[in-house]
Amino acid sequence: MSTDRTGGRTNSAENPWPVRTVSQKISGWIDKLGTVWVEGQLTQINARPGTRTAFLTLRDPSVDMSLQLTCDPQLLRASEVPLTEGTSVVVFGKITFWPGRGSLALRITEIRPVGIGELLARLERLRKLLAAEGLFDERLKRPLPFLPQRIGLITGRASAAERDVLSVAERRWPAVQFDVRNTPVQGPTAVPQILEALAALDKDPDVDVIILARGGGSPEDLLPFSDEALCRAIVACTTPVVSAIGHEPDSPLSDYVADLRAATPTDAAKCVVPDAVAEQDLVDELRSRSAGALRNWVRREEHVIAQLRDRPVLADPFDALDRRADEIERLRVAARRDISRTVAAEATTVEHLRARLSTLGPAATLARGYAVVQRVVADGDHEVVRSVDDAPPGTQLRVRVGDGAVRAVVMSREK
């Protein structure tokens, strides 16, 4: 038997508490816990698009216990490291009891990756900083030489990466030369010695390209190749730098700032050193193709020349002139005939016009017995007499007949 300190009712089989009372008491007890930091491993993440609440399960990796979490989906999207199942995190929030369904969950307002997640978050912040400064810009990338005479190689002593690069390169181009600088590739002394080797190779005028090579490893092992000082030194190099760190999934920051990223050290050797056999095969193929193209072109031109020589204008060049001469002679005769016919027709027309003019002219009229009477006026001029009034008695006249003219004087007028 117990006593309810809040309500004064004794709790017993005869006086049980309602569910709401128990729920309220549990909610009050949990509310007194306040905010807490909790560490665990995410096992389930349910954040559906368009919902206001994301549901997660936080598991204790040491024992088989878990705790339900809720949060704003934006909290998950804002994480610097992608949160997936298995990620170790530390969360901050307040436990909330839901009386309606008798369940509780930790409502979190902050989430931080721990361990490898924290490391990845730090590298992600550095990556964004270097990207904002433009160190990843493709325009800064220097092209690799087609056939480097001397290659600088920075790698671990007697490492598999060194053997892979040297063996593959010598197999592809036996005459290639290397300047190998062995340095630590992990640990606190790695970055200073890598920087020293990188500076020495960059100053050597005989070195045409530099390869940074290391085998695979954990993110902690590859951490030196994401060092900010090393990244800036790679960008400052005047010699092209190839980053061949880890395997394909690995992506240290040196991959972003280097002039070329190779998936593996073996791939770096293939990218830097051309294959002598493949290049010779390519030269032979191009030579064969060019010779064949030249022979085909010569055959085509010979065929064109043969066709031109078979044309009649080249087989008998004067035949066309002879045909044109006969045609010109025919045209000349036809032109002369047409001109003569036109001249004869025009001459006949002129004769007809002359006859008509003779018939209609004054000379013909005078020849038939008519005369033209003119009176003599001052200054020796003559005017035709058209009326007896124009010739009063005493007027001197000039009478023109068919064979000449006579002068007379008017004696009298008659009407």
XYZ file of C-alpha atoms in Angstrom:
415
model
C 0.000 0.000 0.000
C 1.249 3.479 -0.841
C 0.122 7.027 -0.430
C -0.233 9.532 -3.282
C 1.655 12.529 -2.011
C 0.095 14.803 -4.643
C -3.502 13.822 -4.324
C -3.624 12.360 -0.839
C -5.251 9.141 -2.059
C -3.867 5.843 -0.861
C -2.954 3.529 -3.721
C -4.353 0.012 -3.206
C -6.356 -2.608 -4.989
C -9.468 -0.867 -3.717
C -8.136 2.584 -4.730
C -6.109 2.100 -7.951
C -4.713 5.030 -9.887
C -6.151 5.849 -13.286
C -3.858 5.444 -16.260
C -3.692 9.186 -16.706
C -2.365 9.608 -13.173
C 0.386 7.091 -13.699
C 1.239 8.636 -17.065
C 1.392 12.085 -15.536
C 3.655 10.830 -12.736
C 5.988 9.107 -15.212
C 6.077 12.246 -17.339
C 6.934 14.304 -14.267
C 9.726 11.949 -13.175
C 11.244 11.899 -16.660
C 10.941 15.655 -16.996
C 13.135 16.036 -13.893
C 15.981 14.294 -15.744
C 16.454 17.405 -17.927
C 18.818 17.460 -20.917
C 21.477 14.786 -21.326
C 24.389 13.838 -23.601
C 24.188 10.273 -24.861
C 26.724 8.277 -26.877
C 25.850 5.348 -29.092
C 25.645 3.931 -32.579
C 22.919 4.724 -35.092
C 21.128 1.591 -36.299
C 17.992 2.977 -37.948
C 17.349 6.326 -39.637
C 13.871 7.154 -40.862
C 13.654 10.644 -42.349
C 10.953 10.729 -44.998
C 10.760 13.739 -47.320
C 8.077 16.224 -46.339
C 7.820 15.104 -42.704
C 8.607 17.333 -39.752
C 10.128 14.647 -37.553
C 12.905 12.132 -38.202
C 13.021 8.905 -36.172
C 16.306 7.234 -35.233
C 17.435 4.330 -33.093
C 20.530 4.766 -30.929
C 22.120 1.467 -29.885
C 24.667 0.712 -27.195
C 27.310 -1.368 -29.028
C 28.414 -3.031 -25.763
C 25.045 -4.481 -24.760
C 21.792 -5.211 -26.518
C 20.036 -1.967 -25.580
C 18.680 0.847 -27.698
C 16.897 4.157 -27.338
C 14.480 5.858 -29.678
C 15.432 9.338 -30.924
C 13.449 12.059 -32.663
C 14.709 15.261 -34.255
C 14.133 17.808 -36.946
C 15.185 16.338 -40.357
C 17.206 19.498 -40.975
C 19.501 18.427 -38.135
C 20.483 15.335 -40.139
C 20.921 17.250 -43.397
C 23.135 19.855 -41.728
C 25.624 17.251 -40.461
C 29.117 17.727 -41.883
C 29.499 13.951 -42.155
C 26.764 11.883 -43.846
C 24.950 10.006 -41.099
C 24.372 6.376 -41.971
C 23.565 3.233 -40.045
C 26.603 2.274 -37.989
C 27.841 5.833 -37.442
C 29.000 6.496 -33.872
C 27.579 9.746 -32.517
C 27.078 11.813 -29.400
C 23.625 13.420 -29.157
C 22.214 16.108 -26.886
C 18.550 16.314 -26.027
C 15.715 15.862 -23.578
C 13.771 12.668 -22.932
C 10.069 13.117 -23.589
C 7.293 10.788 -22.461
C 4.214 10.504 -24.656
C 1.230 9.750 -22.368
C -1.078 9.109 -25.284
C 0.751 5.932 -26.348
C 2.836 5.275 -23.262
C 6.183 5.596 -25.028
C 9.209 7.762 -24.560
C 11.898 9.087 -26.895
C 14.913 11.327 -26.686
C 14.213 14.568 -28.569
C 17.665 15.690 -29.710
C 18.766 19.152 -30.768
C 22.442 18.425 -31.454
C 24.316 15.507 -32.966
C 28.069 15.050 -33.309
C 29.955 12.242 -35.041
C 32.693 10.697 -32.891
C 35.763 8.650 -33.727
C 36.153 8.306 -37.477
C 33.088 10.447 -37.973
C 34.694 13.340 -36.122
C 37.848 12.919 -38.192
C 35.865 12.931 -41.433
C 33.999 16.029 -40.273
C 37.291 17.852 -39.696
C 38.585 16.805 -43.112
C 35.321 17.913 -44.690
C 35.681 21.374 -43.131
C 39.237 21.618 -44.476
C 38.098 20.430 -47.898
C 35.449 23.157 -48.051
C 38.026 25.770 -46.957
C 40.509 24.779 -49.666
C 37.750 24.591 -52.266
C 36.559 28.090 -51.328
C 40.102 29.364 -51.901
C 40.057 27.877 -55.412
C 42.808 25.295 -54.837
C 40.705 22.616 -56.547
C 40.144 24.720 -59.678
C 40.711 22.667 -62.834
C 42.394 25.669 -64.445
C 45.306 25.242 -61.998
C 45.967 21.672 -63.148
C 49.243 21.288 -65.061
C 49.394 18.825 -67.973
C 51.648 15.799 -67.606
C 54.564 15.368 -70.033
C 53.998 12.710 -72.676
C 57.346 11.003 -72.092
C 59.014 12.030 -68.812
C 62.754 11.441 -68.777
C 62.955 11.426 -64.978
C 60.160 10.808 -62.477
C 60.242 11.779 -58.820
C 58.627 9.198 -56.517
C 57.784 9.877 -52.867
C 56.727 6.708 -51.047
C 57.441 4.472 -48.081
C 60.671 2.501 -47.904
C 60.415 -0.998 -49.459
C 56.671 -0.550 -49.779
C 54.331 -2.361 -52.131
C 53.466 0.997 -53.681
C 57.114 1.580 -54.625
C 57.433 -1.890 -56.162
C 54.208 -1.453 -58.129
C 55.191 1.926 -59.569
C 58.741 0.903 -60.518
C 57.831 -2.471 -61.988
C 54.901 -1.213 -64.038
C 56.814 1.839 -65.292
C 59.909 -0.145 -66.317
C 57.759 -2.715 -68.052
C 55.977 -0.025 -70.049
C 59.077 2.066 -70.886
C 62.399 0.457 -69.920
C 64.410 3.663 -70.443
C 62.483 5.637 -67.824
C 64.470 6.930 -64.816
C 63.295 7.465 -61.232
C 64.445 9.626 -58.341
C 62.959 7.777 -55.355
C 62.586 9.574 -52.019
C 61.601 7.219 -49.160
C 59.712 8.925 -46.344
C 57.286 7.856 -43.618
C 53.769 7.738 -45.033
C 51.900 7.792 -41.726
C 52.449 9.086 -38.245
C 53.512 12.486 -36.886
C 56.846 12.623 -38.806
C 55.318 11.877 -42.199
C 54.224 15.368 -43.243
C 57.535 17.221 -42.558
C 59.593 14.635 -44.453
C 57.125 14.480 -47.349
C 57.254 18.279 -47.605
C 61.060 18.190 -47.636
C 61.170 15.513 -50.356
C 58.528 17.338 -52.411
C 60.468 20.627 -52.282
C 63.730 18.905 -53.282
C 62.168 17.148 -56.274
C 60.365 20.307 -57.371
C 63.682 22.210 -57.453
C 65.395 19.518 -59.550
C 65.176 20.637 -63.226
C 65.651 17.050 -64.440
C 62.454 15.836 -62.728
C 59.488 16.117 -65.113
C 56.719 14.787 -62.846
C 56.318 13.812 -59.167
C 54.280 10.855 -57.863
C 53.005 10.613 -54.270
C 52.338 6.904 -53.704
C 50.996 4.935 -50.765
C 48.994 1.743 -50.393
C 45.593 1.483 -48.803
C 44.856 2.011 -45.134
C 42.398 3.395 -42.647
C 41.416 7.076 -42.724
C 43.727 7.642 -39.762
C 46.643 6.088 -41.674
C 45.980 8.293 -44.723
C 45.614 11.450 -42.612
C 49.078 12.918 -43.519
C 47.995 13.222 -47.152
C 45.085 15.430 -46.093
C 47.349 17.827 -44.215
C 46.727 21.462 -45.102
C 50.451 22.306 -45.403
C 51.017 19.412 -47.795
C 48.001 20.407 -49.906
C 49.237 23.968 -50.247
C 52.762 22.745 -51.077
C 51.380 20.575 -53.890
C 49.538 23.553 -55.368
C 52.691 25.699 -55.139
C 54.818 23.141 -57.054
C 55.924 24.060 -60.563
C 56.349 20.375 -61.444
C 53.167 18.360 -62.124
C 52.170 16.182 -59.159
C 50.247 12.900 -59.298
C 48.454 11.703 -56.151
C 48.243 7.893 -55.873
C 47.159 7.388 -52.260
C 45.245 4.310 -51.139
C 42.696 2.569 -53.300
C 39.779 3.738 -55.431
C 37.347 4.527 -52.543
C 40.012 6.501 -50.646
C 40.036 10.223 -51.352
C 42.534 12.225 -49.251
C 42.692 15.943 -49.927
C 45.912 15.515 -51.909
C 43.768 13.927 -54.634
C 41.865 17.193 -55.040
C 44.855 19.551 -55.250
C 47.146 17.309 -57.317
C 47.341 17.766 -61.080
C 46.145 14.182 -61.556
C 44.467 11.689 -59.221
C 45.375 8.034 -59.743
C 43.181 5.324 -58.262
C 46.192 3.234 -57.176
C 50.002 3.439 -57.420
C 49.832 1.005 -60.354
C 47.375 3.301 -62.081
C 49.728 6.239 -61.461
C 52.554 4.447 -63.301
C 50.219 3.757 -66.226
C 49.113 7.386 -66.359
C 52.616 8.847 -66.210
C 54.638 6.400 -68.325
C 53.428 5.519 -71.834
C 53.464 1.902 -72.950
C 56.360 1.490 -75.415
C 54.798 -1.523 -77.091
C 51.398 0.153 -77.397
C 52.984 3.359 -78.688
C 55.039 1.425 -81.259
C 51.922 -0.443 -82.344
C 50.113 2.887 -82.668
C 52.979 4.333 -84.757
C 52.958 1.252 -87.009
C 49.199 1.461 -87.372
C 49.281 5.168 -88.198
C 52.123 4.625 -90.670
C 50.197 1.803 -92.362
C 47.016 3.879 -92.459
C 48.815 6.920 -93.881
C 50.569 4.784 -96.543
C 47.265 3.185 -97.496
C 45.553 6.568 -97.622
C 48.356 7.918 -99.857
C 48.138 4.925 -102.217
C 44.364 5.282 -102.451
C 44.733 8.973 -103.204
C 47.284 8.295 -105.962
C 45.003 5.658 -107.517
C 42.058 8.063 -107.445
C 44.084 10.809 -109.086
C 45.391 8.398 -111.756
C 41.818 7.390 -112.520
C 40.788 11.049 -112.804
C 43.707 11.767 -115.165
C 42.835 8.710 -117.297
C 39.234 9.891 -117.549
C 40.409 13.358 -118.602
C 42.737 11.923 -121.263
C 39.892 9.819 -122.689
C 37.680 12.820 -123.251
C 37.331 13.855 -126.945
C 38.542 17.382 -126.293
C 41.932 16.036 -125.226
C 42.045 13.056 -127.627
C 41.631 15.379 -130.722
C 41.889 19.020 -129.665
C 41.481 20.387 -133.275
C 38.235 18.486 -133.892
C 36.269 21.024 -131.923
C 37.949 23.860 -133.852
C 37.106 22.235 -137.186
C 33.495 21.801 -136.200
C 33.361 25.408 -135.103
C 34.952 26.560 -138.404
C 32.268 24.832 -140.491
C 29.595 26.270 -138.265
C 31.095 29.761 -138.609
C 31.179 29.422 -142.419
C 27.511 28.398 -142.467
C 26.633 31.327 -140.271
C 28.658 33.708 -142.465
C 26.862 32.571 -145.645
C 23.506 32.773 -143.931
C 24.296 36.271 -142.630
C 25.398 37.445 -146.093
C 22.242 36.006 -147.653
C 20.033 37.664 -145.066
C 21.821 41.009 -145.488
C 21.523 40.862 -149.305
C 17.840 40.033 -149.051
C 17.278 42.909 -146.642
C 19.203 45.393 -148.845
C 17.213 44.345 -151.952
C 13.935 44.710 -150.103
C 14.889 48.139 -148.823
C 16.049 49.219 -152.340
C 12.654 48.243 -153.786
C 10.947 50.206 -151.056
C 13.095 53.258 -151.852
C 12.192 53.015 -155.589
C 8.536 52.864 -154.751
C 8.822 55.892 -152.509
C 10.789 57.755 -155.193
C 8.074 57.041 -157.829
C 5.365 58.191 -155.470
C 7.329 61.302 -154.646
C 7.846 62.081 -158.355
C 4.172 61.636 -159.012
C 3.068 63.840 -156.166
C 5.815 66.481 -156.551
C 5.358 69.974 -158.276
C 7.649 69.097 -161.204
C 5.271 66.442 -162.470
C 2.375 68.850 -162.155
C 4.238 71.508 -164.162
C 5.084 68.924 -166.808
C 1.385 68.315 -167.381
C 0.899 72.020 -168.424
C 0.403 73.782 -165.158
C 2.354 76.863 -164.064
C 3.221 78.541 -160.814
C 2.654 82.331 -160.864
C 4.635 84.393 -158.379
C 4.789 88.138 -157.967
C 8.046 89.884 -157.419
C 8.252 91.748 -154.160
C 10.947 93.859 -152.629
C 14.435 92.507 -152.226
C 13.911 90.065 -155.105
C 11.662 87.724 -153.134
C 8.678 85.987 -154.744
C 5.233 85.275 -153.426
C 2.763 82.851 -154.959
C -0.265 84.563 -156.493
C -3.365 82.891 -155.172
C -5.934 85.574 -156.165
C -6.278 88.333 -158.817
C -6.266 90.720 -155.919
C -2.658 89.705 -155.272
C -1.603 91.013 -158.736
C -2.953 94.491 -159.580
C -2.070 95.936 -163.004
C 1.607 96.745 -163.322
C 2.687 93.941 -160.972
C 5.763 92.096 -162.124
C 5.227 88.385 -162.262
C 7.420 85.309 -162.492
C 5.719 82.425 -164.268
C 7.313 79.023 -163.701
C 6.535 76.232 -166.172
C 7.846 72.726 -166.648
C 11.062 73.648 -168.454
C 11.807 77.085 -166.891
C 10.359 80.465 -165.907
C 9.387 83.757 -167.663
C 8.722 87.234 -166.389
C 5.639 89.247 -167.210
C 3.735 92.357 -166.176
C 0.015 92.445 -165.359
C -1.831 94.482 -167.910
C -5.347 94.163 -166.463
C -7.432 92.010 -164.173
C -10.334 89.852 -165.190
C -12.859 87.989 -163.092
